[in-house]
Coordinates of C-alpha atoms in Angstrom, one line a residue:
Chain A
N101 CA 0.0 0.0 0.0
V102 CA 1.3 3.5 -0.9
V103 CA 1.8 5.5 2.3
P104 CA 0.5 9.1 2.2
T105 CA 3.2 11.7 2.1
S106 CA 2.0 13.3 5.4
V107 CA 2.4 9.9 7.2
K108 CA 5.9 9.5 5.8
I109 CA 6.8 13.0 7.0
N110 CA 5.4 12.4 10.5
L111 CA 7.3 9.2 10.7
I112 CA 10.6 10.8 9.8
N113 CA 10.0 13.7 12.2
M114 CA 9.1 11.3 15.1
L115 CA 12.3 9.3 14.3
A116 CA 14.3 12.4 14.5
E117 CA 13.1 12.9 18.1
T118 CA 14.3 9.5 19.3
G119 CA 18.1 10.3 19.3
L120 CA 18.7 8.5 15.9
Q121 CA 21.4 10.4 14.1
V122 CA 20.8 9.1 10.6
I123 CA 17.5 8.6 8.9
E124 CA 17.2 7.4 5.3
A125 CA 14.4 9.6 4.1
T126 CA 13.5 8.6 0.5
S127 CA 14.7 7.5 -2.9
F128 CA 15.1 9.7 -6.0
V129 CA 14.3 6.9 -8.3
S130 CA 11.7 6.9 -11.1
P131 CA 8.1 6.5 -9.8
K132 CA 7.6 4.1 -12.6
W133 CA 9.9 1.6 -10.8
V134 CA 9.1 2.5 -7.2
P135 CA 5.7 4.1 -6.9
Q136 CA 6.0 4.2 -3.1
M137 CA 8.8 6.8 -3.4
A138 CA 7.1 8.9 -6.0
D139 CA 6.7 11.8 -3.5
H140 CA 10.4 12.0 -2.9
T141 CA 10.6 15.7 -3.5
E142 CA 7.6 16.5 -1.2
V143 CA 9.0 14.3 1.6
M144 CA 12.5 15.9 1.3
Q145 CA 11.0 19.4 1.4
G146 CA 8.4 18.6 4.0
I147 CA 10.4 17.1 6.8
N148 CA 11.6 19.1 9.7
K149 CA 15.4 18.8 9.4
L150 CA 17.0 18.8 12.9
P151 CA 20.6 20.0 13.3
G152 CA 23.0 17.1 13.9
I153 CA 20.8 14.6 12.0
S154 CA 21.6 13.3 8.6
Y155 CA 18.9 12.5 6.1
P156 CA 20.5 10.5 3.3
V157 CA 18.5 9.6 0.2
L158 CA 19.0 7.0 -2.5
T159 CA 20.3 8.2 -5.9
P160 CA 20.6 5.5 -8.5
N161 CA 22.1 7.8 -11.1
L162 CA 23.1 11.4 -12.0
K163 CA 19.6 12.5 -12.8
G164 CA 18.4 11.2 -9.4
F165 CA 21.3 12.9 -7.7
Q166 CA 20.5 16.3 -9.3
A167 CA 16.9 16.0 -8.3
A168 CA 17.9 15.1 -4.8
V169 CA 20.2 18.1 -4.4
A170 CA 17.6 20.4 -5.9
A171 CA 15.2 19.1 -3.2
G172 CA 17.6 19.9 -0.4
A173 CA 19.4 16.6 0.1
K174 CA 22.8 16.9 1.9
E175 CA 23.8 13.2 1.7
V176 CA 23.2 10.5 -0.8
S177 CA 23.5 6.7 -1.1
I178 CA 24.3 4.4 -4.0
F179 CA 23.4 0.7 -4.2
G180 CA 25.9 -1.8 -5.6
A181 CA 25.7 -5.6 -5.4
A182 CA 28.1 -8.5 -5.1
S183 CA 26.1 -10.6 -7.5
E184 CA 26.1 -10.2 -11.3
L185 CA 22.7 -11.9 -11.7
F186 CA 21.1 -9.7 -8.9
T187 CA 22.5 -6.6 -10.6
K188 CA 21.1 -7.6 -13.9
K189 CA 17.6 -8.4 -12.5
N190 CA 17.5 -5.4 -10.3
I191 CA 18.9 -2.6 -12.4
N192 CA 19.4 -4.3 -15.8
C193 CA 23.2 -4.0 -16.1
S194 CA 26.4 -5.6 -15.0
I195 CA 28.2 -4.8 -11.8
E196 CA 30.9 -3.0 -13.8
E197 CA 28.3 -0.9 -15.7
S198 CA 26.6 0.0 -12.4
L199 CA 29.9 1.2 -10.9
E200 CA 30.4 3.4 -14.0
R201 CA 27.0 5.0 -13.4
F202 CA 27.9 5.6 -9.8
D203 CA 31.1 7.2 -10.9
E204 CA 29.1 10.0 -12.4
V205 CA 27.2 10.5 -9.1
M206 CA 30.5 10.4 -7.2
T207 CA 32.1 13.1 -9.4
A208 CA 29.0 15.4 -9.0
A209 CA 28.9 14.7 -5.3
K210 CA 32.5 15.5 -4.8
A211 CA 32.0 18.8 -6.6
A212 CA 29.1 19.6 -4.3
S213 CA 30.8 18.4 -1.1
I214 CA 28.0 15.8 -0.6
P215 CA 29.0 12.7 1.3
V216 CA 28.1 9.4 -0.4
R217 CA 27.3 6.1 1.3
G218 CA 27.8 2.9 -0.7
Y219 CA 25.6 -0.2 -0.2
V220 CA 26.7 -3.7 -1.3
S221 CA 23.7 -6.1 -1.7
C222 CA 23.8 -9.9 -1.5
V223 CA 26.9 -10.0 0.7
L224 CA 25.9 -13.3 2.3
G225 CA 23.9 -14.8 -0.5
C226 CA 21.9 -14.0 -3.6
P227 CA 18.3 -15.1 -4.4
Y228 CA 19.4 -16.0 -7.9
E229 CA 23.1 -17.0 -7.7
G230 CA 22.9 -18.7 -4.2
K231 CA 26.3 -18.6 -2.6
I232 CA 28.4 -15.4 -2.9
S233 CA 32.2 -15.5 -2.4
A234 CA 33.6 -13.3 0.3
A235 CA 36.3 -12.2 -2.1
K236 CA 33.7 -10.8 -4.5
V237 CA 32.1 -8.8 -1.7
A238 CA 35.6 -7.5 -0.8
E239 CA 36.2 -6.6 -4.4
V240 CA 33.0 -4.6 -4.9
S241 CA 33.4 -2.9 -1.5
K242 CA 36.9 -1.9 -2.3
K243 CA 35.9 -0.4 -5.6
M244 CA 33.1 1.6 -4.0
Y245 CA 35.3 2.8 -1.2
S246 CA 38.0 3.8 -3.6
M247 CA 35.5 5.8 -5.6
G248 CA 34.9 8.0 -2.6
C249 CA 32.1 6.4 -0.5
Y250 CA 32.7 7.4 3.1
E251 CA 31.0 4.2 4.4
I252 CA 30.1 0.8 2.9
S253 CA 27.0 -0.8 4.2
L254 CA 27.2 -4.6 3.7
G255 CA 23.7 -6.0 3.1
D256 CA 22.5 -9.5 3.8
T257 CA 19.7 -8.8 1.3
I258 CA 17.7 -12.1 1.8
G259 CA 18.7 -12.6 5.4
I260 CA 20.3 -15.9 4.7
G261 CA 23.6 -15.3 6.4
T262 CA 24.6 -16.8 9.8
P263 CA 27.4 -15.7 12.2
G264 CA 29.6 -18.2 10.3
S265 CA 29.2 -16.6 6.9
M266 CA 29.1 -13.1 8.4
K267 CA 32.5 -13.7 10.0
E268 CA 34.0 -15.1 6.8
M269 CA 32.7 -12.2 4.7
L270 CA 33.8 -9.5 7.1
T271 CA 37.3 -11.0 7.4
A272 CA 37.7 -10.7 3.6
V273 CA 36.2 -7.2 3.4
M274 CA 38.3 -5.9 6.4
K275 CA 41.4 -6.6 4.4
E276 CA 40.3 -4.0 1.8
V277 CA 38.2 -1.4 3.7
P278 CA 39.0 -0.1 7.2
V279 CA 36.5 -1.3 9.8
G280 CA 35.7 2.2 10.7
A281 CA 34.1 2.7 7.3
L282 CA 32.0 -0.5 7.5
A283 CA 28.4 -1.0 8.4
V284 CA 26.1 -4.0 8.4
H285 CA 22.6 -4.1 7.0
C286 CA 21.1 -7.4 8.2
H287 CA 17.7 -8.9 7.2
D288 CA 15.9 -11.1 9.7
T289 CA 14.2 -13.3 7.1
Y290 CA 15.7 -16.4 8.8
G291 CA 15.8 -15.0 12.3
Q292 CA 19.6 -14.6 12.2
A293 CA 19.9 -10.8 12.2
L294 CA 20.8 -10.0 15.8
A295 CA 23.2 -12.9 16.0
N296 CA 24.8 -11.7 12.8
I297 CA 25.0 -8.2 14.1
L298 CA 26.5 -9.4 17.3
I299 CA 29.4 -11.1 15.4
A300 CA 29.9 -8.0 13.4
L301 CA 30.2 -5.9 16.5
Q302 CA 32.6 -8.4 18.0
M303 CA 34.8 -7.9 14.9
G304 CA 34.8 -4.1 15.4
V305 CA 31.9 -2.9 13.2
S306 CA 30.2 0.0 14.8
V307 CA 27.5 1.1 12.3
V308 CA 24.3 -0.9 12.1
D309 CA 21.3 -0.4 9.8
A310 CA 17.9 -1.2 11.1
S311 CA 14.2 -0.4 10.4
V312 CA 11.7 0.9 12.9
A313 CA 9.1 -1.9 13.7
G314 CA 11.0 -4.1 11.3
L315 CA 9.2 -2.4 8.4
G316 CA 9.9 -3.9 5.0
G317 CA 9.2 -7.5 4.1
C318 CA 11.3 -9.6 1.8
P319 CA 10.4 -9.4 -1.8
Y320 CA 12.0 -12.7 -2.5
A321 CA 10.1 -14.8 0.1
Q322 CA 6.4 -14.0 0.2
G323 CA 5.2 -13.4 3.8
A324 CA 8.7 -13.6 5.2
S325 CA 10.1 -10.7 7.2
G326 CA 12.9 -8.5 6.0
N327 CA 14.7 -5.7 7.8
V328 CA 15.7 -6.2 11.4
A329 CA 13.7 -4.1 13.9
T330 CA 15.5 -1.0 15.3
E331 CA 13.7 -1.6 18.7
D332 CA 15.1 -5.1 19.0
L333 CA 18.6 -3.9 18.0
V334 CA 18.6 -1.1 20.5
Y335 CA 17.4 -3.5 23.2
M336 CA 20.3 -5.7 22.6
L337 CA 22.8 -2.9 22.5
N338 CA 21.4 -1.4 25.7
G339 CA 21.9 -4.8 27.3
L340 CA 25.5 -4.9 26.1
G341 CA 26.1 -1.5 27.6
I342 CA 26.8 0.0 24.2
H343 CA 25.9 3.6 23.8
T344 CA 23.6 4.6 20.9
G345 CA 22.0 7.8 22.1
V346 CA 18.6 6.3 21.1
D347 CA 15.5 6.5 23.5
L348 CA 14.0 3.0 23.2
Q349 CA 10.5 4.1 24.5
K350 CA 10.3 7.0 22.0
L351 CA 11.4 4.5 19.3
M352 CA 8.7 2.1 20.3
D353 CA 6.1 4.9 20.2
T354 CA 7.2 5.8 16.7
G355 CA 6.9 2.1 15.7
T356 CA 3.4 2.1 17.2
Y357 CA 2.5 5.2 15.2
I358 CA 3.6 3.8 11.8
C359 CA 2.0 0.4 12.4
N360 CA -1.3 2.0 13.3
A361 CA -1.1 4.2 10.2
L362 CA -0.3 1.1 8.0
N363 CA -2.9 -1.0 9.9
R364 CA -0.4 -3.7 10.5
R365 CA 1.3 -5.5 13.3
T366 CA 4.8 -4.6 14.3
N367 CA 7.7 -7.0 13.4
S368 CA 9.6 -5.9 16.5
K369 CA 9.5 -8.5 19.3
V370 CA 10.5 -5.9 21.9
S371 CA 7.3 -3.9 20.9
Q372 CA 5.2 -7.0 21.0
A373 CA 6.2 -8.1 24.5
S374 CA 4.2 -6.2 27.1
C375 CA 6.3 -7.4 30.0
R376 CA 7.6 -4.4 31.8
L377 CA 11.0 -4.8 33.5
Chain B
Q119 CA 37.1 -27.5 11.3
E120 CA 35.3 -24.2 10.9
S121 CA 33.7 -24.4 14.4
Q122 CA 36.9 -25.5 16.0
A123 CA 39.0 -22.7 14.6
S124 CA 36.5 -20.2 16.1
G125 CA 36.6 -21.8 19.6
L126 CA 33.0 -23.0 19.4
P127 CA 31.9 -26.5 20.4
E128 CA 32.2 -29.1 17.6
Y129 CA 28.9 -30.7 18.6
I130 CA 25.9 -29.2 20.3
K131 CA 23.1 -31.3 21.8
I132 CA 19.7 -29.9 21.1
V133 CA 17.0 -30.6 23.7
E134 CA 13.6 -30.4 22.1
V135 CA 11.0 -29.0 24.5
G136 CA 8.1 -28.4 22.1
P137 CA 5.9 -31.3 23.2
R138 CA 6.1 -30.2 26.8
D139 CA 7.1 -26.6 27.4
G140 CA 5.8 -25.7 24.0
L141 CA 2.4 -27.3 24.1
Q142 CA 1.9 -26.4 27.8
N143 CA 2.0 -22.8 26.8
E144 CA -0.4 -23.1 23.9
K145 CA -4.0 -22.1 24.5
V146 CA -5.6 -24.9 22.5
I147 CA -5.8 -28.3 24.3
V148 CA -4.1 -30.8 21.9
P149 CA -5.5 -34.3 21.5
T150 CA -3.4 -37.1 22.8
D151 CA -2.9 -38.7 19.4
I152 CA -1.6 -35.4 17.9
K153 CA 0.9 -35.1 20.8
I154 CA 2.1 -38.7 20.1
E155 CA 2.3 -38.1 16.4
L156 CA 4.4 -35.0 17.0
I157 CA 6.8 -36.8 19.3
N158 CA 7.1 -39.7 16.8
R159 CA 7.9 -37.3 14.0
L160 CA 10.5 -35.5 16.1
S161 CA 12.1 -38.9 17.0
K162 CA 13.0 -39.3 13.3
T163 CA 14.8 -36.0 12.9
G164 CA 18.0 -36.9 14.7
L165 CA 17.1 -34.9 17.9
P166 CA 18.9 -36.6 20.8
A167 CA 16.4 -35.5 23.5
I168 CA 12.7 -34.8 23.4
E169 CA 10.9 -33.6 26.5
V170 CA 7.7 -35.6 26.3
T171 CA 5.2 -34.5 29.0
S172 CA 4.8 -33.4 32.6
F173 CA 3.6 -35.6 35.5
V174 CA 2.0 -32.7 37.3
S175 CA -1.6 -32.6 38.6
S176 CA -4.1 -32.1 35.7
K177 CA -5.8 -29.5 37.9
W178 CA -2.8 -27.2 37.5
V179 CA -1.8 -28.0 33.9
P180 CA -4.8 -29.4 32.0
Q181 CA -2.7 -29.6 28.8
M182 CA -0.6 -32.3 30.4
A183 CA -3.5 -34.4 31.8
D184 CA -2.8 -37.2 29.4
H185 CA 0.8 -37.7 30.6
K186 CA 0.4 -41.4 31.1
E187 CA -1.2 -42.1 27.7
V188 CA 1.4 -40.0 25.9
M189 CA 4.3 -41.7 27.7
K190 CA 2.9 -45.1 26.9
G191 CA 1.8 -44.3 23.4
I192 CA 5.0 -42.9 21.9
E193 CA 7.6 -44.8 19.9
R194 CA 10.9 -45.0 21.8
H195 CA 13.8 -44.7 19.3
P196 CA 17.2 -46.0 20.3
G197 CA 19.6 -43.2 21.1
V198 CA 16.9 -40.7 21.9
Q199 CA 16.1 -39.6 25.5
Y200 CA 12.5 -38.9 26.5
P201 CA 12.7 -36.9 29.7
V202 CA 9.5 -35.9 31.6
L203 CA 8.9 -33.2 34.3
T204 CA 8.3 -34.5 37.8
P205 CA 7.6 -31.7 40.3
N206 CA 7.6 -34.0 43.3
L207 CA 7.9 -37.6 44.5
Q208 CA 4.4 -38.5 43.6
G209 CA 4.9 -37.3 40.0
F210 CA 8.2 -39.2 39.9
H211 CA 6.6 -42.5 40.9
S212 CA 3.8 -42.0 38.4
A213 CA 6.3 -41.2 35.7
I214 CA 8.4 -44.4 36.4
A215 CA 5.2 -46.5 36.4
A216 CA 4.4 -45.1 33.0
G217 CA 7.8 -46.0 31.7
A218 CA 9.9 -42.8 32.0
T219 CA 13.6 -43.3 32.0
E220 CA 14.7 -39.7 32.6
V221 CA 13.1 -36.9 34.6
S222 CA 13.5 -33.2 35.1
V223 CA 12.9 -30.9 38.1
F224 CA 12.2 -27.1 37.8
G225 CA 13.8 -24.7 40.3
A226 CA 14.0 -20.9 40.1
A227 CA 16.4 -18.2 40.9
S228 CA 13.6 -16.0 42.1
E229 CA 11.8 -16.4 45.4
S230 CA 8.7 -14.6 44.1
F231 CA 8.5 -16.7 41.0
S232 CA 8.9 -19.8 43.0
K233 CA 6.1 -18.7 45.3
M234 CA 3.8 -17.7 42.5
N235 CA 4.5 -20.7 40.3
I236 CA 4.7 -23.6 42.8
N237 CA 3.5 -22.0 46.0
C238 CA 6.6 -22.5 48.0
S239 CA 10.1 -20.9 48.7
I240 CA 13.2 -21.9 46.7
E241 CA 14.4 -23.8 49.7
E242 CA 11.2 -25.8 50.1
S243 CA 11.2 -26.6 46.4
I244 CA 14.8 -27.8 46.7
E245 CA 13.8 -30.2 49.5
K246 CA 11.0 -31.7 47.3
F247 CA 13.5 -32.1 44.4
E248 CA 16.0 -33.8 46.8
E249 CA 13.4 -36.5 47.4
V250 CA 13.0 -37.0 43.7
A251 CA 16.7 -37.0 43.2
K252 CA 17.2 -39.6 45.9
S253 CA 14.6 -42.0 44.5
A254 CA 16.0 -41.4 41.0
R255 CA 19.5 -42.2 42.1
N256 CA 18.3 -45.5 43.7
M257 CA 16.7 -46.4 40.4
N258 CA 19.6 -45.2 38.1
I259 CA 17.3 -42.6 36.6
P260 CA 19.1 -39.4 35.4
V261 CA 17.7 -36.1 36.6
R262 CA 18.0 -32.8 34.7
G263 CA 17.6 -29.6 36.7
Y264 CA 16.1 -26.4 35.3
V265 CA 16.7 -23.0 36.8
S266 CA 14.0 -20.5 35.8
C267 CA 14.4 -16.7 35.7
A268 CA 18.1 -16.9 35.2
L269 CA 18.2 -13.5 33.4
G270 CA 15.2 -11.8 35.0
C271 CA 11.9 -12.4 36.8
P272 CA 8.4 -11.1 35.9
Y273 CA 7.9 -10.2 39.5
E274 CA 11.3 -9.3 40.9
G275 CA 12.9 -7.8 37.8
N276 CA 16.7 -8.1 37.9
I277 CA 18.1 -11.4 39.2
I278 CA 21.7 -11.4 40.4
P279 CA 24.0 -13.9 38.8
A280 CA 25.2 -15.1 42.2
K281 CA 21.7 -16.3 43.0
V282 CA 21.5 -18.2 39.8
A283 CA 24.9 -19.8 40.6
E284 CA 23.7 -20.7 44.1
V285 CA 20.5 -22.4 43.0
S286 CA 22.3 -24.2 40.1
K287 CA 24.9 -25.5 42.5
R288 CA 22.2 -26.9 44.8
L289 CA 20.6 -28.8 42.0
Y290 CA 23.9 -30.0 40.7
S291 CA 25.0 -31.2 44.1
M292 CA 21.9 -33.2 44.6
G293 CA 22.7 -35.2 41.5
C294 CA 21.3 -33.4 38.5
Y295 CA 23.5 -34.4 35.6
E296 CA 22.7 -31.2 33.7
I297 CA 21.5 -27.7 34.6
S298 CA 19.4 -25.9 32.1
L299 CA 19.5 -22.1 32.7
G300 CA 16.3 -20.6 31.5
D301 CA 15.6 -17.0 30.4
T302 CA 12.0 -17.5 31.3
I303 CA 10.7 -14.2 30.1
G304 CA 13.3 -13.7 27.3
V305 CA 14.5 -10.4 28.8
G306 CA 18.2 -11.3 28.7
T307 CA 20.7 -10.0 26.3
P308 CA 24.2 -11.1 25.4
G309 CA 25.4 -8.8 28.2
S310 CA 23.4 -10.4 31.0
M311 CA 23.9 -13.9 29.5
K312 CA 27.7 -13.5 29.7
R313 CA 27.6 -12.2 33.3
M314 CA 25.2 -15.0 34.5
L315 CA 27.2 -17.7 32.8
E316 CA 30.5 -16.4 34.3
A317 CA 29.0 -16.7 37.8
V318 CA 27.5 -20.1 37.2
M319 CA 30.6 -21.5 35.5
K320 CA 32.5 -20.9 38.8
E321 CA 30.2 -23.5 40.5
I322 CA 29.3 -26.0 37.7
P323 CA 31.4 -27.6 35.0
L324 CA 30.7 -26.2 31.5
S325 CA 29.8 -29.7 30.2
A326 CA 26.9 -29.8 32.6
L327 CA 25.4 -26.6 31.5
A328 CA 22.5 -25.9 29.0
V329 CA 20.8 -22.7 28.0
H330 CA 17.0 -22.4 27.6
C331 CA 16.4 -19.1 25.9
H332 CA 13.0 -17.5 25.2
D333 CA 12.7 -15.2 22.2
T334 CA 10.1 -12.8 23.7
Y335 CA 12.4 -9.8 23.0
G336 CA 14.0 -11.3 19.9
Q337 CA 17.3 -11.9 21.8
A338 CA 17.3 -15.7 21.8
L339 CA 19.8 -16.5 19.0
A340 CA 22.2 -13.7 20.0
N341 CA 22.0 -15.0 23.6
I342 CA 22.6 -18.6 22.5
L343 CA 25.5 -17.5 20.3
T344 CA 27.0 -15.8 23.4
A345 CA 26.6 -19.0 25.4
I346 CA 28.2 -21.2 22.8
Q347 CA 31.1 -18.8 22.4
M348 CA 31.6 -19.4 26.1
G349 CA 31.6 -23.1 25.6
V350 CA 28.1 -24.2 26.4
A351 CA 27.2 -27.2 24.3
V352 CA 23.6 -28.0 25.1
V353 CA 20.7 -25.8 23.8
D354 CA 17.0 -26.1 24.5
S355 CA 14.5 -25.1 21.8
S356 CA 11.0 -25.8 20.7
V357 CA 9.8 -26.9 17.2
A358 CA 8.1 -24.1 15.4
G359 CA 8.8 -21.9 18.4
L360 CA 5.7 -23.5 20.2
G361 CA 4.7 -21.9 23.5
G362 CA 3.9 -18.3 24.0
C363 CA 4.9 -16.3 27.0
P364 CA 2.4 -16.5 29.8
Y365 CA 3.7 -13.2 31.3
A366 CA 3.4 -11.1 28.1
K367 CA 0.1 -11.5 26.3
G368 CA 0.6 -12.2 22.6
A369 CA 4.3 -12.3 22.9
T370 CA 6.4 -15.2 21.7
G371 CA 8.2 -17.6 24.1
N372 CA 10.5 -20.5 23.2
V373 CA 13.1 -20.1 20.5
A374 CA 12.3 -22.1 17.4
T375 CA 14.4 -25.3 16.9
E376 CA 14.5 -24.6 13.2
D377 CA 16.1 -21.2 13.6
V378 CA 18.7 -22.6 16.1
I379 CA 19.7 -25.4 13.8
Y380 CA 19.9 -23.0 10.9
M381 CA 22.4 -20.9 12.8
L382 CA 24.4 -23.9 14.1
N383 CA 24.6 -25.3 10.6
G384 CA 25.9 -22.0 9.3
L385 CA 28.6 -22.1 12.1
G386 CA 29.7 -25.5 11.0
I387 CA 28.6 -27.0 14.3
N388 CA 27.3 -30.6 14.2
T389 CA 23.9 -31.3 15.8
G390 CA 22.9 -34.6 14.1
V391 CA 19.6 -33.0 13.4
N392 CA 18.0 -32.8 9.9
L393 CA 16.6 -29.3 9.6
Y394 CA 14.1 -30.2 6.9
T395 CA 12.5 -33.0 8.9
V396 CA 12.1 -30.6 11.9
M397 CA 10.4 -28.1 9.6
E398 CA 8.0 -30.8 8.5
A399 CA 7.2 -31.7 12.1
G400 CA 6.7 -28.0 12.8
N401 CA 4.4 -27.8 9.8
F402 CA 2.4 -30.8 11.1
I403 CA 1.9 -29.3 14.6
C404 CA 1.0 -25.8 13.3
T405 CA -1.5 -27.3 11.0
A406 CA -3.0 -29.3 13.8
L407 CA -3.1 -26.2 16.1
N408 CA -4.3 -24.0 13.2
K409 CA -1.6 -21.5 13.9
K410 CA 1.3 -19.9 12.1
T411 CA 4.8 -21.1 12.9
N412 CA 7.0 -18.9 15.1
S413 CA 10.1 -20.1 13.1
K414 CA 11.4 -17.6 10.7
V415 CA 13.4 -20.2 8.9
A416 CA 10.2 -22.2 8.3
Q417 CA 8.3 -19.1 7.2
A418 CA 11.0 -18.2 4.7
S419 CA 11.5 -21.7 3.4
F420 CA 7.9 -22.7 2.9
N421 CA 7.3 -19.5 1.1
T422 CA 10.1 -19.7 -1.4
G423 CA 9.9 -23.4 -1.7
T424 CA 13.6 -23.7 -1.2
I425 CA 15.7 -24.6 1.8
N426 CA 19.2 -23.1 2.1

């Protein structure tokens, strides 16, 4: 269901009050491909941008980048993949060709002093190719980092990874990209997300992507879950004594808001549990 | 080789608690023949231990009223243990008469929980268990000890690790061959799991420890990972994640066996269990209960038609 622009703006504004420092606001992609993000300009211009908070947006190509900057974006993201087949099916070109497109974005971004975050999809497995070699992930990550991305978010796109494959993949990537520039983006499709994140933290990764209420299913497994819930992640980090600056109660309230607006149940277990401790 | 290099156990014993802990916390009363069918299916998956039923008064736990029939009705596969709960001597005798060859006793690290759950203090409960342990020893029946509220209590809140260690030590000293540490309300995190295990490991040998994690706050697999990184090699779980949390309405309870095995497989740790057959058993019981599975692996696999 397409979410009304006002609801999106409310959501982002509420998230900005929780202590989160980075909120991915929208995607400057053609509405033909992603109707849900058709209101990207309105959202970007409608949100209340708080100081100290970054609102990156996706920009798949130069055109998207220019539209984003015109709408007020101060940070952008580009999405690569460690799988040739996934790249072909997703954006209809090879990995090499996609990196060439991104190069144009990088050049323009550098000129405008706009930081660029790079995502690598399918780092622990691909819905089409199956197993993905850690070396391939390291290779694509290195290329994107060398291009000028300040951070590389490694995405377990179909949630198939386990602490075993996470460790193997990170070991390879950390040979090419400094750990301070790495992030993990784990999906919880097989329930492995928090365990995978824990391993990444143990290896020195200190940037983690998550989605309030675990919004976002898996397009490759009907009915299965996708993103890991920010509430569940923060709960774990709090228990580990790791500082995030995020207020869990405010975050849960935000999750409640968006789930009510979407008329759906939360995917966050912390939210579901009514036990008060 | 993979698991060894990382300092993890090479083999982990999975104790399947679905037919008892799982079903006990499901609202629908399950017919005896369905329970028996479930256990028989689980017996064929490679699981080394399956908690079958509870010899407790049917007044308290109606779901387990058919304990005798279940015990007598199941197929007993060689190499598989079929422990049953025995809260007191009467239950123990009843269990033995019905053919049980292993029993479990349930202690708690919280006085309030002990009082609310079994209407006596921790000390009084230990005395009852000692009677069971004594009889069991005389008959060469192994006894497993559970410690509830190891990472938090629904009434007392925080539970100190030293208390968990103390209760564990009492159970171990009376002859329990294994102590299963239960995060009864799933509030634990890798932080509190580590602190608790450090305290308990001072009193009990690692090889006698098991973890029984609930996934109420989504922390179970991360907590289990922490435990196995510390050398724990026995993990309790429930097929399809059967068994909600009686203290948090609508929340989940037991961690799903399928999801645990998926993680252990990915870590190169041997369990002897065939994931696919466990998923099939999970599918059977969920269909019988007319409910959705709590296992994410099962959800993902049955929807794509592929198992990875």
